[in-house]
mmCIF file of C-alpha atoms in Angstrom:
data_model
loop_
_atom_site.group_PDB
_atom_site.id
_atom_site.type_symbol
_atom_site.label_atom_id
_atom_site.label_comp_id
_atom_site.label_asym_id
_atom_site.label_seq_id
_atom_site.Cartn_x
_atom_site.Cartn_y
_atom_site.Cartn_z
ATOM 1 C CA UNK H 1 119.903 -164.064 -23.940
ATOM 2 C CA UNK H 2 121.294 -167.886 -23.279
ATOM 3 C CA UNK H 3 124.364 -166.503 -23.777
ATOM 4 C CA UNK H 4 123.797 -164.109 -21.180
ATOM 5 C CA UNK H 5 122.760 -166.339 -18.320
ATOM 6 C CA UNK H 6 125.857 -168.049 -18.968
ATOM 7 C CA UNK H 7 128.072 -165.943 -18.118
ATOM 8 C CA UNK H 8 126.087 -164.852 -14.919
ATOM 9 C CA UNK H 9 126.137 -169.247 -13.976
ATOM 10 C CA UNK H 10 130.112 -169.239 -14.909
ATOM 11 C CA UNK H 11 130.828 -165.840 -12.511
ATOM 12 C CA UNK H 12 128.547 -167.785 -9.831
ATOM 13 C CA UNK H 13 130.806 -170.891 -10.561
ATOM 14 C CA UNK H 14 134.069 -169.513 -10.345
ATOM 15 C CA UNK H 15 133.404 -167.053 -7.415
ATOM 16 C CA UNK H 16 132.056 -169.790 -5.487
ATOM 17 C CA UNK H 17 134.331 -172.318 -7.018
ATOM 18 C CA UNK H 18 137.575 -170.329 -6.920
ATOM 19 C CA UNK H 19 137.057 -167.421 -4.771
ATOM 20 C CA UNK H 20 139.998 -166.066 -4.215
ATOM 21 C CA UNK H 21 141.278 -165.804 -7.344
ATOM 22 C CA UNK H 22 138.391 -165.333 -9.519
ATOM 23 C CA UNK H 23 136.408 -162.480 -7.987
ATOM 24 C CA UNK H 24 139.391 -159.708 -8.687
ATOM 25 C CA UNK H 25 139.520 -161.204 -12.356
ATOM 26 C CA UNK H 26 138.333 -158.842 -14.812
ATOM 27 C CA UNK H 27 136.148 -160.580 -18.029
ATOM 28 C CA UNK H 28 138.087 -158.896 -20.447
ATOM 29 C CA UNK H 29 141.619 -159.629 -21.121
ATOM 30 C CA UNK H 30 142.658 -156.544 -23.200
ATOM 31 C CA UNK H 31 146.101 -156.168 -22.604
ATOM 32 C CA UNK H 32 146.048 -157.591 -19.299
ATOM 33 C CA UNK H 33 147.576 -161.337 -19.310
ATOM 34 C CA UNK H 34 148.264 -161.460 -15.487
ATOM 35 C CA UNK H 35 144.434 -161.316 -15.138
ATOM 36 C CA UNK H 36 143.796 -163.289 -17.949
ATOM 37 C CA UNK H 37 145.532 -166.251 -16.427
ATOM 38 C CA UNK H 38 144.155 -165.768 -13.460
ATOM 39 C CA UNK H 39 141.043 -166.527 -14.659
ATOM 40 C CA UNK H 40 142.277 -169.296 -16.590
ATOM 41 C CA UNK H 41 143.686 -170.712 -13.377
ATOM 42 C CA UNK H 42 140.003 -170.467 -11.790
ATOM 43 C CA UNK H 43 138.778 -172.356 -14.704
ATOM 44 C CA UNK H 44 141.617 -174.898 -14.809
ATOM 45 C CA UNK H 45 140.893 -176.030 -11.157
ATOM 46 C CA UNK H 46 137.055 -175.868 -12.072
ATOM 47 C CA UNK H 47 137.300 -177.917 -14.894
ATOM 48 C CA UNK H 48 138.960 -180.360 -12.659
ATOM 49 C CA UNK H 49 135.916 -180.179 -10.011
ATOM 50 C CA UNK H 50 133.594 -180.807 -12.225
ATOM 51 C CA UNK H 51 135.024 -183.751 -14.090
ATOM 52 C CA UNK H 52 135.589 -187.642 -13.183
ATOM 53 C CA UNK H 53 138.040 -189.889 -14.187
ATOM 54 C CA UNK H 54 137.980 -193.455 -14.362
ATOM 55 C CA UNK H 55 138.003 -195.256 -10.852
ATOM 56 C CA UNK H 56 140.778 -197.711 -12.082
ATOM 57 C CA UNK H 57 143.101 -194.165 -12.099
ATOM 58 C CA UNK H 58 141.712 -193.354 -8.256
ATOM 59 C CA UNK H 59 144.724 -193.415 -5.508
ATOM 60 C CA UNK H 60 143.528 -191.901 -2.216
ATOM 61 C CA UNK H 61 146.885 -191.228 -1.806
ATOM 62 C CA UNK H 62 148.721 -189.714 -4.858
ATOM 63 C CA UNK H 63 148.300 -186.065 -5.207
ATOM 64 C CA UNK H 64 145.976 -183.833 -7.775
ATOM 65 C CA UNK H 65 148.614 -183.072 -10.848
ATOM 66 C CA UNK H 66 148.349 -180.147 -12.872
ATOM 67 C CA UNK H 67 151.185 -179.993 -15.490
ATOM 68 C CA UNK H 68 152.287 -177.012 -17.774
ATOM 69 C CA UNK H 69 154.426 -177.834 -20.692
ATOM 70 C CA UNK H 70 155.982 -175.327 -22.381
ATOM 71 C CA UNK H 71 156.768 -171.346 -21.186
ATOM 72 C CA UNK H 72 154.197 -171.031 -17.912
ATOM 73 C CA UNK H 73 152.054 -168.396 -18.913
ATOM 74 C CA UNK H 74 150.317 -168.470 -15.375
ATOM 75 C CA UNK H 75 152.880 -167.120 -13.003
ATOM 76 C CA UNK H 76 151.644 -167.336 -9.471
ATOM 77 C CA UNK H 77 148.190 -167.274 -10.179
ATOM 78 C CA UNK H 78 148.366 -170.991 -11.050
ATOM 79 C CA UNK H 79 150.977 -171.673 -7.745
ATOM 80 C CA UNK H 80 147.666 -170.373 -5.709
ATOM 81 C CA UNK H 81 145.929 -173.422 -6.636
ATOM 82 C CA UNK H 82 148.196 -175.574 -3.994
ATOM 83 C CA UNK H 83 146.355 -174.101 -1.424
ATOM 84 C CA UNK H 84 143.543 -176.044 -2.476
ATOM 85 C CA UNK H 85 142.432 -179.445 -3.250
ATOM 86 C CA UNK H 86 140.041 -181.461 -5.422
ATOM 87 C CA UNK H 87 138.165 -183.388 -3.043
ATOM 88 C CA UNK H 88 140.499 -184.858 -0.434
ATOM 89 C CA UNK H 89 143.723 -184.332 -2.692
ATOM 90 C CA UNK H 90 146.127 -181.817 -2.007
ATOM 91 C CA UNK H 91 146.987 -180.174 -5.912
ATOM 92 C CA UNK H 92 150.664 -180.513 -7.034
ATOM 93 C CA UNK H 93 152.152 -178.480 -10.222
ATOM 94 C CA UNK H 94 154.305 -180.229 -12.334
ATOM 95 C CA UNK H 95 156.384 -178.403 -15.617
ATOM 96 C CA UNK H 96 157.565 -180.352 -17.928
ATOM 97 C CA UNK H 97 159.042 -177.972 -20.274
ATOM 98 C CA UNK H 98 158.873 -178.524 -23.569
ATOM 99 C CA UNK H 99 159.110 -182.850 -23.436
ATOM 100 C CA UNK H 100 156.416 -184.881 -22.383
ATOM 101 C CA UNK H 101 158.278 -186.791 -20.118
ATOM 102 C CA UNK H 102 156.426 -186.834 -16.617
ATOM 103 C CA UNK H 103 153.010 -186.188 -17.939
ATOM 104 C CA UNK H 104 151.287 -189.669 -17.185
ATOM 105 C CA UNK H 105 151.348 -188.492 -13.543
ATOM 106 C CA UNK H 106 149.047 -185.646 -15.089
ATOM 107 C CA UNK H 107 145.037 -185.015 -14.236
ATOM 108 C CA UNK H 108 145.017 -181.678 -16.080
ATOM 109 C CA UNK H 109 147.498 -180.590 -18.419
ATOM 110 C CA UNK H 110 147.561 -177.327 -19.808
ATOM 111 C CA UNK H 111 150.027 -177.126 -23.548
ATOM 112 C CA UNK H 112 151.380 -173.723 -24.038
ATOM 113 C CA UNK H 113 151.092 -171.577 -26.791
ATOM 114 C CA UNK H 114 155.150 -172.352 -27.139
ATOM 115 C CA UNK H 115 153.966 -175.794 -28.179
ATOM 116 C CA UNK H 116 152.263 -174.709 -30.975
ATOM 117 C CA UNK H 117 154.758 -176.967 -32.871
ATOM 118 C CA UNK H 118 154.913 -180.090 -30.967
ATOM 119 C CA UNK H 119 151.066 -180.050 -30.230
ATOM 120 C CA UNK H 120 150.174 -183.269 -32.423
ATOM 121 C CA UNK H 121 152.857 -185.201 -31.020
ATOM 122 C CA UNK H 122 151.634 -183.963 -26.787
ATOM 123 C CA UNK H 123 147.962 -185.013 -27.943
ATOM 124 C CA UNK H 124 149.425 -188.057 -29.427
ATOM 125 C CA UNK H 125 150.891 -188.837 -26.467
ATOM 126 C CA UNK H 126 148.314 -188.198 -24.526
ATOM 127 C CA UNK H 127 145.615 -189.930 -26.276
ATOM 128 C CA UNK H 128 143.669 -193.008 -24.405
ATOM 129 C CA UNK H 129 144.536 -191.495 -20.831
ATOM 130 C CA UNK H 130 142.668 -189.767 -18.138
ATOM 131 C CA UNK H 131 144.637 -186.927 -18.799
ATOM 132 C CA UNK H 132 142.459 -183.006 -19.462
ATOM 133 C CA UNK H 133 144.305 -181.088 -22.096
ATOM 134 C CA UNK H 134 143.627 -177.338 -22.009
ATOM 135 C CA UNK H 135 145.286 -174.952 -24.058
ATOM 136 C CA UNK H 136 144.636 -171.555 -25.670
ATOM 137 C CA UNK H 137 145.799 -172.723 -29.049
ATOM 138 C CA UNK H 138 143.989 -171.675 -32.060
ATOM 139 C CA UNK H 139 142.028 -175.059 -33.160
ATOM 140 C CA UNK H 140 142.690 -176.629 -30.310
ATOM 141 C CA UNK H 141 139.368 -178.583 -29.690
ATOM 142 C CA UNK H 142 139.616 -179.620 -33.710
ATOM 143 C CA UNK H 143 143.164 -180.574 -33.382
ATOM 144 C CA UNK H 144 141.503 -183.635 -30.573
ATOM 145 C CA UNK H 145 142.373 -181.372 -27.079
ATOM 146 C CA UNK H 146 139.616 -181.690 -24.558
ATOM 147 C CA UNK H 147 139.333 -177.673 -23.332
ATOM 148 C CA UNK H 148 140.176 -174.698 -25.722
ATOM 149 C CA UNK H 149 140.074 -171.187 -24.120
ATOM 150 C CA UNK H 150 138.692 -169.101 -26.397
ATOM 151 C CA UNK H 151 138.381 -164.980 -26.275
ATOM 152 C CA UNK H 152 134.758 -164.388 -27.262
ATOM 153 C CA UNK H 153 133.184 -160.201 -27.674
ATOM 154 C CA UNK H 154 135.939 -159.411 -25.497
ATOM 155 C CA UNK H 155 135.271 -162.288 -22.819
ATOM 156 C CA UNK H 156 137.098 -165.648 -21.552
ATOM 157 C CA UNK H 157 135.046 -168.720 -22.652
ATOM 158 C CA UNK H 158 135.880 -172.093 -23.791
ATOM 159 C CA UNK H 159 134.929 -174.911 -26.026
ATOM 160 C CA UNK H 160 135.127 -178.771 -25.271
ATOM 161 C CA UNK H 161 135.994 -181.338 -27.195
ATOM 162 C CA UNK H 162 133.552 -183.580 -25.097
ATOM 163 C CA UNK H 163 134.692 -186.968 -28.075
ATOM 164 C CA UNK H 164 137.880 -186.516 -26.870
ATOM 165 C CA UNK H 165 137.262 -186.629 -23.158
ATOM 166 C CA UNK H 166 135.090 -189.603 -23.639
ATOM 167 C CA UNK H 167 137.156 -191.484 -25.331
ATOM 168 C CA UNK H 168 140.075 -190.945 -23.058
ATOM 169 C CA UNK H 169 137.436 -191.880 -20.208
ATOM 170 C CA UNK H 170 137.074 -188.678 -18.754
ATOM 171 C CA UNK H 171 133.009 -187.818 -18.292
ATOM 172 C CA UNK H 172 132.419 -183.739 -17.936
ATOM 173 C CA UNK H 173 129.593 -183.108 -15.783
ATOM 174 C CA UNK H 174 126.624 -181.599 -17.440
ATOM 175 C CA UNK H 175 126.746 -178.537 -15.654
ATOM 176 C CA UNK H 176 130.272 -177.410 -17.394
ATOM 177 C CA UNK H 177 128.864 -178.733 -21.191
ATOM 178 C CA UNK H 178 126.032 -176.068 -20.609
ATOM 179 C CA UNK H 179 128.661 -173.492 -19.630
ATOM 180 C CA UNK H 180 130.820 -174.121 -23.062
ATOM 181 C CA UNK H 181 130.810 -171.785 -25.471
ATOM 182 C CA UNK H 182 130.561 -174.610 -27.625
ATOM 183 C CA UNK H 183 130.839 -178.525 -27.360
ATOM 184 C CA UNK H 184 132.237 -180.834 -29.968
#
C-alpha cells in the first residue's frame, strides 16, 4: 500500500513539477522509449528541483547544465527542458559524447547506457563534485552513481545512492528520498 501512495505523490510531482511533458507520459515503458524518456526527462529536471548544491558552486549568473554523455537517448523530450528553469536559471544541455571533457560545468549529468564501459572512469571523474549522475545502468547506484532509473512491475522508479550525493555535497530533499524506490 506505501508503494501505492507513491506513485500517486510522484504523478502529483511530476504533473505539477513538469507538466508539459509528464502528463502525456505513460507509466509503462513496454516498447515505447520515446515515452520512456520523456518521463525520464520529467524526473531529470525534478531531481534537480528538489536538490541543493553547495553555496560555494552558486553563480547567479551561469546557467543550469544538464549534460548527456554518450548516444542521447532523450531526443527532444530532454531539448523541452530549455524552456524552463531551476529557480532563476535558464537550463542549458551540454553533450559530451563519449569523453568527459566539459562535464565540470555539469549540475546533472545523465551517463548513457553506451557508457556502460567507461562508467568507472565518468564516476571517477566525477567524484567530490556537485555534479548528479543519473543513468539507467544496471548497478548503477552500487557502482557509486547518485540516481539509477530502474523499471519496477512494469513502472519507471528510481533508486538513490543518497552516500554518494552526500559526499559529493549534494543534499536530496526529503521529499524525493521518500519517493525512491529505494535509498542507499
Amino acid at each position: 500500500m506505501q508503494l501505492y501512495f507513491r506513485h500517486i505523490i510522484l504523478i502529483l510531482l511530476l504533473v505539477f513539477g513538469a507538466a508539459g511533458q509528464a502528463r502525456q507520459v505513460a507509466w509503462a515503458s513496454d516498447g515505447q522509449p520515446e515515452l520512456e524518456y520523456k518521463l525520464k526527462a520529467a524526473f531529470l529536471f525534478n531531481f534537480a528541483r528538489f536538490t541543493k548544491w553547495p553555496r560555494a558552486t552558486e553563480n547567479p549568473s551561469a546557467p543550469f547544465v544538464f549534460c548527456v554523455v554518450g548516444q542521447d537517448p532523450f531526443g527532444p523530450a530532454l531539448r523541452a527542458l530549455q524552456e524552463r528553469s531551476i529557480g532563476d536559471k535558464a537550463i542549458k544541455l551540454h553533450y559530451a559524447g563519449s569523453a568527459p571533457d566539459g562535464l565540470d560545468q555539469c549540475q546533472v549529468l545523465f551517463i548513457s547506457k553506451s557508457e556502460s564501459r567507461t562508467l568507472q572512469h565518468i564516476l571517477n571523474f566525477t567524484n567530490g563534485k556537485p555534479i548528479i549522475t543519473v543513468s539507467d545502468i544496471d548497478g548503477f547506484a552500487a557502482a557509486s552513481g547518485m540516481f539509477e532509473f530502474i523499471n519496477t512491475e512494469g513502472k519507471l522508479s528510481f533508486i538513490i545512492n543518497n552516500s554518494v550525493a552526500l559526499g559529493n555535497g549534494i543534499h536530496v530533499s526529503s521529499s524525493l528520498l521518500n519517493l525512491a524506490y529505494k535509498v542507499q
